[in-house]
């Protein structure tokens, strides 16, 4: 599973679909100030119409607070409903409940009984009496039993989802670079000791251009000095040399700004610990590029091993203009 | 895991196995009106003989209603069987049951006791008495315990199966296309925000041909203007330009119909959320192709993001004949 | 993940490691009558020395009867041990047990109590009394709780393992084949409706040869008329044309036999239902090759779909010698 | 998922990033005696700063003793906290507890009650009384219920992680080799019967060099006689022929030592049993290379199968200097 080579259309030449657009097309996000890729790597796209019923995916993808809140709510509501059932069956449906007590008191007792059955605790101080209550309790127990299976599956699915293990520098830099004078750089590191291998980087620049009075979105890949590292033990400074072949050769800071440029970054690699291929997107907009700066080292040699300082990922030094 | 290039037989030339047949062969489905690929993407093939015992696969692949129904049925039957066991052991095998009661009443009580043990609720208002009843209850508890493990595994497996996240337009269109005049098009979109990357499309046309009095099924791949998008944030109109090299150059609507043509569509991509490669098949039969029409836009620019209207996936405009 | 091309050593030429040996080497299984690949696709190799402690792998790979037997045994032994613990703590450690009863009777009661705690049924007719018994019961409940987690994981892992979905014909055939006169064939089919895609076949012939008084094992790949099918809806007859380029050109039945030939078959494909790549090995020894025969059709056209008769997978017709 | 070809920088030539460095860079571990890859295959790198909150990954990656210890501790602490809660609610919050007893005694009883609820055993000899105690018990039961789901997920995730199935010889050898005179060799074997296929090996030599007063780390790939085996039924001796093209041509034992050389080994393959790609790193430092020795056979032919003796993986014979 490698990033495909950018597919260049060989024929027909005059098609309306732009080359290297990564699937965005040239009519997207032409209102200045709109970014294509959000900070969390998701696309800046909202889906409307034809709502998709995919409860499992939503339960797996929602945030942890929402998921836990939902679990508690479903637990509460379900037991309230069953409690109502037991109360409706009659005052004698549960032993251990004072049938003379108020409705509220009996309902509360039935709720606690329901919880005890649903979670299969079953103290037995309250217990179903009569066929109707027993049938309802049997259903409730099955419900709890199946719910445990479902919730276990959901927790595991949430855990097993690939997580963003790659740390990006907050800014990209226009940095000095001996072979070509200048380069565009950003820096990534592996957040954890987990082994990432065969890590692959790719940058596509996108910008707005006015052609014949119409705003069009343009895309161009930026060649990298090195686009792959077999192992990824430390940090990796991804470098685009700004040579004459570069689409951004001679671009000034103002060019970047008034063209509303955005660098789309795609990183992929293989996570050995979880045996899965990971893909991470990110982007730097024109105002996240720092001119004439240089990254400072983020790893240092200690006597027996090498120390990688993750908090230095973005540490850079702005150089004086000559 | 890419779609292989269609394997062209280099030698021997006069083999009886057709090129580009995707594995169907030229003798399949030659009765007009039979489609190769069903609406849900499955093959129109029925397996007979040598029944395969693969209960796990069937439990994972069956529909949700059937699966839930089956769960309830197994739960009921299993507890009925154990209830019978307790009743057969004797009237005194369970405490809390009136040994003077009718068989039906005792059986029902034993059933509820069985449920309480199987689900591990265990109120204790009924409890096994004597060695035989205790041994049976111990087995029943083990059964329930293992059943919970099995059912949990089944639910997770059902959840984790790849789902059809790709939405297809209901029809394919024969649409105007500047470079070649005409093109065959259909449109796909990602139903959810889940990221699909490296999405790949492939079309193979199949039709029936009479050669020397024998009906043969033919296959031919249709070249695409673009067969891959690295990212898939919005919709993608897959376009086969009808140029002189196209197998359907000069085909009329009648040609499509009387040859019983069917477009076999294969889409694949990598689902980042679930870290798995997905493959989706689909097909358009000749009566699902609309002539001289054009897809209308399905995404629009909003101030801060782009809106994709999924309910417009099939929206097209039929053009007037000139 | 494709089968690699067979790696031909380009240099140095006179190495002692044979080309195309698939990893077996030329000194393996040189005693006539020994096959390299067993009927179930495993290698005919026994591992000795340095026993590997991998309980999880063994629990996942063992047969179902052994696994279930082991589950029941561990359940029984564990509860017997805890029962002993409760009895040793003293006659009063559990309420609901007659402390005047015989040791056997008390031990049995303690065992049933242990089962009720381990499975979390907890009727409460027996309950721990005193600190020691409560501490032991707390450990037992934790044990049962963790054991349920472990057993659930094991069941799921056992379920999720790739299964052999591919059916092979019992014999390979030497069959007439128009382009070259003769061919070597075998037939495979997908046992279930599960979609297998991008199915790939490969045959390597291995035989024994006496060179300078020493028995050596030789290997040669057999080229296939077609080595890949993108879809696998029906059966696939894998054909090696016996042309002049074939290593078995002019081999007689006797040559196959006295050279102790074995056809090593490797099939791989992508199982869409479970989103995993599957690999199946098989082999046909010289006495599993039928000469001068032809496979009979195994699929037939029904009005609305195609019927595939799995029980006909090996059906062939022996042709008369001319 | 293949190891990428080592990316050679084609331009610009005078970059500061060394070729073939695998991602380590030339400034890492320049203190003599520091190894790049540890014995267990992990990188000799310590992460500092910006602590990453990834509890799931840590729980899955920690050792079994630590994980089990943690499970027991969390179980104990959680129940102690809830026990405190019940005691704080009041002496009458739990039935079955003598409200006249000492605080210690009541706390202990409340702890056992908490355990009985958390694990859902629920004997019922103690039970919550009053609304506050019932509400607390309901939360506790939910907690236990969710905890079981979480722990089940964790156990499965721990089980399903790829394990190191590949056994390496303890030493690499400089061995006689007919075509070139000498070779560098090491030996690997599959520890278990599990099928590994398409196994791939790669060696990169790294050493320290003093250039212009500065210590730099160098890297060079070593070509292999054979770098891939389709099947891996027995052992595999990985051989680098020391020809004139080899970077270590004419290196003496002293050269290896004073350059602080280290052989970085990368093995990858596909594990059929668990349907996952596995990657194993290893390294041999200069003092783990034995000169002028030869591996002795580690498999032998038995009448019906081949025996592989894993304890002979490192067995070698030191040859006499001529």
Coordinates of C-alpha atoms in Angstrom, one line a residue, chain C residues 22-270:
Chain C
X22 CA 10.9 -21.7 -2.6
X23 CA 13.0 -21.9 0.6
X24 CA 13.1 -25.7 0.9
X25 CA 16.8 -26.2 -0.3
X26 CA 18.1 -29.1 -2.2
X27 CA 18.8 -31.4 0.7
X28 CA 15.3 -31.7 2.1
X29 CA 13.1 -34.8 2.1
X30 CA 15.3 -36.9 -0.1
X31 CA 13.9 -40.2 1.2
X32 CA 11.5 -41.4 -1.5
X33 CA 7.9 -41.4 -0.4
X34 CA 8.2 -38.3 1.8
X35 CA 6.1 -35.4 0.6
X36 CA 7.0 -31.8 1.2
X37 CA 3.5 -30.4 1.8
X38 CA 0.8 -32.3 3.7
X39 CA -2.8 -32.7 2.7
X40 CA -3.9 -29.9 5.0
X41 CA -1.4 -27.5 3.4
X42 CA 1.1 -27.6 6.3
X43 CA 4.8 -28.4 5.7
X44 CA 6.0 -31.9 6.5
X45 CA 8.5 -30.6 9.0
X46 CA 8.8 -31.4 12.7
X47 CA 10.4 -28.9 15.1
X48 CA 12.7 -30.2 17.8
X49 CA 14.6 -28.6 20.7
X50 CA 14.2 -25.2 22.3
X51 CA 10.5 -25.5 23.1
X52 CA 8.7 -22.2 22.4
X53 CA 6.4 -20.9 25.1
X54 CA 3.5 -19.4 23.1
X55 CA 0.4 -20.4 25.0
X56 CA -1.8 -17.9 23.2
X57 CA -0.8 -19.2 19.7
X58 CA -1.4 -22.8 20.8
X59 CA -4.7 -22.0 22.3
X60 CA -5.8 -20.3 19.1
X61 CA -4.4 -22.9 16.8
X62 CA -5.5 -26.1 18.6
X63 CA -8.6 -28.0 17.4
X64 CA -12.1 -27.1 18.7
X65 CA -12.6 -30.3 20.6
X66 CA -9.3 -29.9 22.3
X67 CA -9.9 -26.2 23.1
X68 CA -13.4 -26.9 24.5
X69 CA -12.2 -29.9 26.5
X70 CA -9.4 -27.7 27.9
X71 CA -11.8 -25.0 28.8
X72 CA -14.0 -27.4 30.8
X73 CA -10.9 -29.0 32.5
X74 CA -9.5 -25.6 33.6
X75 CA -12.9 -24.6 34.8
X76 CA -13.2 -27.8 36.9
X77 CA -9.6 -27.8 38.3
X78 CA -9.7 -24.1 39.2
X79 CA -12.9 -24.5 41.1
X80 CA -11.7 -27.7 42.8
X81 CA -8.6 -25.8 44.0
X82 CA -10.6 -22.9 45.3
X83 CA -13.1 -25.3 46.9
X84 CA -10.2 -26.9 48.8
X85 CA -9.2 -23.4 49.9
X86 CA -12.6 -22.7 51.4
X87 CA -12.7 -26.1 53.2
X88 CA -9.2 -25.5 54.6
X89 CA -10.2 -22.1 56.0
X90 CA -12.6 -23.9 58.2
X91 CA -16.1 -25.3 58.6
X92 CA -17.6 -21.9 59.2
X93 CA -16.1 -20.1 56.2
X94 CA -19.2 -20.5 54.1
X95 CA -22.8 -19.9 55.3
X96 CA -25.4 -22.3 54.1
X97 CA -23.1 -25.3 54.5
X98 CA -23.8 -27.7 57.3
X99 CA -20.5 -27.6 59.3
X100 CA -21.4 -31.1 60.8
X101 CA -21.4 -32.7 57.4
X102 CA -18.7 -35.1 56.1
X103 CA -15.6 -33.7 54.5
X104 CA -16.7 -34.9 51.1
X105 CA -20.1 -33.3 51.4
X106 CA -18.6 -30.0 52.5
X107 CA -16.0 -30.1 49.8
X108 CA -18.7 -30.7 47.2
X109 CA -20.7 -27.7 48.6
X110 CA -17.6 -25.5 48.5
X111 CA -17.0 -26.6 44.9
X112 CA -20.5 -25.5 43.9
X113 CA -20.1 -22.2 45.8
X114 CA -16.8 -21.7 43.9
X115 CA -18.5 -22.2 40.6
X116 CA -21.3 -19.8 41.6
X117 CA -18.6 -17.2 42.4
X118 CA -16.3 -17.8 39.4
X119 CA -19.2 -17.5 36.9
X120 CA -20.6 -14.5 39.0
X121 CA -23.9 -16.3 39.3
X122 CA -23.8 -15.8 43.1
X123 CA -27.2 -17.1 44.3
X124 CA -26.3 -16.3 47.9
X125 CA -27.7 -19.5 49.4
X126 CA -24.0 -20.1 50.2
X127 CA -21.9 -17.0 51.0
X128 CA -18.5 -16.3 52.4
X129 CA -18.3 -15.7 56.1
X130 CA -15.3 -14.1 57.9
X131 CA -12.4 -12.2 56.4
X132 CA -10.4 -15.1 55.1
X133 CA -13.3 -16.6 53.1
X134 CA -14.3 -13.1 51.8
X135 CA -10.7 -12.4 50.7
X136 CA -10.5 -15.7 48.9
X137 CA -13.9 -15.2 47.3
X138 CA -12.8 -11.7 46.2
X139 CA -9.8 -13.2 44.4
X140 CA -12.0 -15.9 42.9
X141 CA -14.4 -13.4 41.5
X142 CA -11.5 -11.4 40.0
X143 CA -10.2 -14.6 38.6
X144 CA -13.5 -15.4 37.0
X145 CA -13.8 -11.8 35.7
X146 CA -10.3 -11.9 34.1
X147 CA -10.9 -15.4 32.8
X148 CA -14.0 -14.3 31.0
X149 CA -12.0 -11.5 29.3
X150 CA -9.3 -14.0 28.3
X151 CA -11.8 -16.6 27.0
X152 CA -13.7 -14.0 25.0
X153 CA -10.4 -12.9 23.4
X154 CA -9.5 -16.5 22.6
X155 CA -12.9 -17.3 21.1
X156 CA -12.7 -14.2 18.9
X157 CA -9.2 -14.9 17.8
X158 CA -10.1 -18.5 16.9
X159 CA -13.1 -17.2 14.9
X160 CA -11.2 -14.5 13.1
X161 CA -8.5 -16.8 11.8
X162 CA -8.5 -17.1 8.0
X163 CA -10.2 -20.3 7.0
X164 CA -9.6 -22.5 4.0
X165 CA -12.3 -21.3 1.7
X166 CA -10.8 -22.8 -1.4
X167 CA -11.9 -26.2 -2.7
X168 CA -9.3 -28.2 -4.7
X169 CA -10.0 -31.0 -7.1
X170 CA -8.7 -34.3 -5.6
X171 CA -6.5 -34.9 -8.6
X172 CA -4.5 -33.0 -11.1
X173 CA -5.0 -34.1 -14.7
X174 CA -2.9 -34.4 -17.8
X175 CA -5.5 -33.2 -20.2
X176 CA -5.7 -32.5 -23.9
X177 CA -5.1 -28.8 -24.7
X178 CA -5.5 -27.5 -28.2
X179 CA -2.5 -25.0 -28.5
X180 CA 0.2 -27.4 -27.2
X181 CA -1.5 -30.8 -27.4
X182 CA -1.2 -31.5 -23.6
X183 CA -1.5 -29.6 -20.4
X184 CA -1.4 -30.2 -16.7
X185 CA -4.6 -29.0 -15.0
X186 CA -6.3 -28.8 -11.6
X187 CA -9.4 -27.0 -10.6
X188 CA -10.3 -24.8 -7.7
X189 CA -13.5 -23.1 -6.5
X190 CA -14.7 -20.8 -3.8
X191 CA -16.6 -22.9 -1.2
X192 CA -18.8 -20.0 -0.1
X193 CA -20.4 -16.8 -1.5
X194 CA -17.7 -14.8 0.2
X195 CA -16.0 -12.7 -2.4
X196 CA -12.4 -13.6 -3.1
X197 CA -10.7 -11.2 -5.5
X198 CA -7.4 -10.9 -7.2
X199 CA -6.8 -14.6 -6.9
X200 CA -3.4 -15.7 -7.9
X201 CA -2.0 -19.2 -8.6
X202 CA 1.4 -20.6 -8.8
X203 CA 2.8 -24.1 -9.4
X204 CA 6.3 -25.3 -8.6
X205 CA 7.3 -28.8 -9.6
X206 CA 9.8 -30.6 -7.3
X207 CA 11.4 -34.0 -7.9
X208 CA 14.4 -36.0 -6.8
X209 CA 17.4 -36.4 -9.1
X210 CA 20.6 -38.5 -8.7
X211 CA 23.6 -36.4 -9.6
X212 CA 27.1 -37.9 -9.0
X213 CA 25.7 -40.6 -6.7
X214 CA 24.0 -38.0 -4.5
X215 CA 20.2 -37.6 -4.3
X216 CA 19.3 -33.9 -4.8
X217 CA 15.9 -32.3 -4.7
X218 CA 15.1 -30.1 -7.8
X219 CA 12.5 -27.4 -8.2
X220 CA 11.1 -25.8 -11.3
X221 CA 8.2 -23.3 -11.7
X222 CA 5.5 -24.3 -14.2
X223 CA 4.2 -21.4 -16.3
X224 CA 0.5 -21.0 -16.4
X225 CA -1.8 -20.1 -19.3
X226 CA -3.3 -17.6 -16.8
X227 CA -2.0 -17.0 -13.3
X228 CA -4.5 -14.5 -12.0
X229 CA -8.3 -13.8 -12.0
X230 CA -9.5 -10.4 -10.7
X231 CA -12.8 -11.9 -9.6
X232 CA -13.5 -15.5 -8.7
X233 CA -17.3 -16.0 -9.0
X234 CA -17.2 -19.6 -10.3
X235 CA -14.6 -22.3 -10.6
X236 CA -11.1 -21.8 -12.1
X237 CA -9.2 -24.4 -14.0
X238 CA -5.6 -23.7 -13.6
X239 CA -3.7 -24.8 -16.7
X240 CA 0.0 -25.4 -17.3
X241 CA 0.4 -25.9 -21.1
X242 CA 3.0 -28.6 -21.7
X243 CA 4.9 -26.9 -24.5
X244 CA 8.5 -27.3 -25.5
X245 CA 9.5 -24.8 -22.9
X246 CA 7.9 -26.8 -20.1
X247 CA 10.2 -28.6 -17.7
X248 CA 7.9 -31.6 -18.0
X249 CA 7.8 -31.7 -21.8
X250 CA 8.0 -35.4 -22.9
X251 CA 7.9 -36.7 -19.3
X252 CA 6.0 -39.9 -19.2
X253 CA 3.9 -41.2 -16.3
X254 CA 6.9 -43.3 -15.3
X255 CA 9.1 -40.3 -15.2
X256 CA 6.8 -38.6 -12.8
X257 CA 6.7 -41.7 -10.6
X258 CA 10.3 -42.7 -10.4
X259 CA 11.4 -39.1 -9.9
X260 CA 9.0 -38.9 -6.9
X261 CA 7.5 -35.7 -8.3
X262 CA 5.3 -33.4 -6.3
X263 CA 3.4 -30.3 -7.6
X264 CA 3.5 -27.6 -5.0
X265 CA 0.5 -25.3 -5.4
X266 CA 0.2 -21.8 -3.9
X267 CA -3.0 -19.8 -4.2
X268 CA -3.5 -16.4 -2.7
X269 CA -6.3 -13.9 -2.9
X270 CA -8.1 -11.2 -0.9

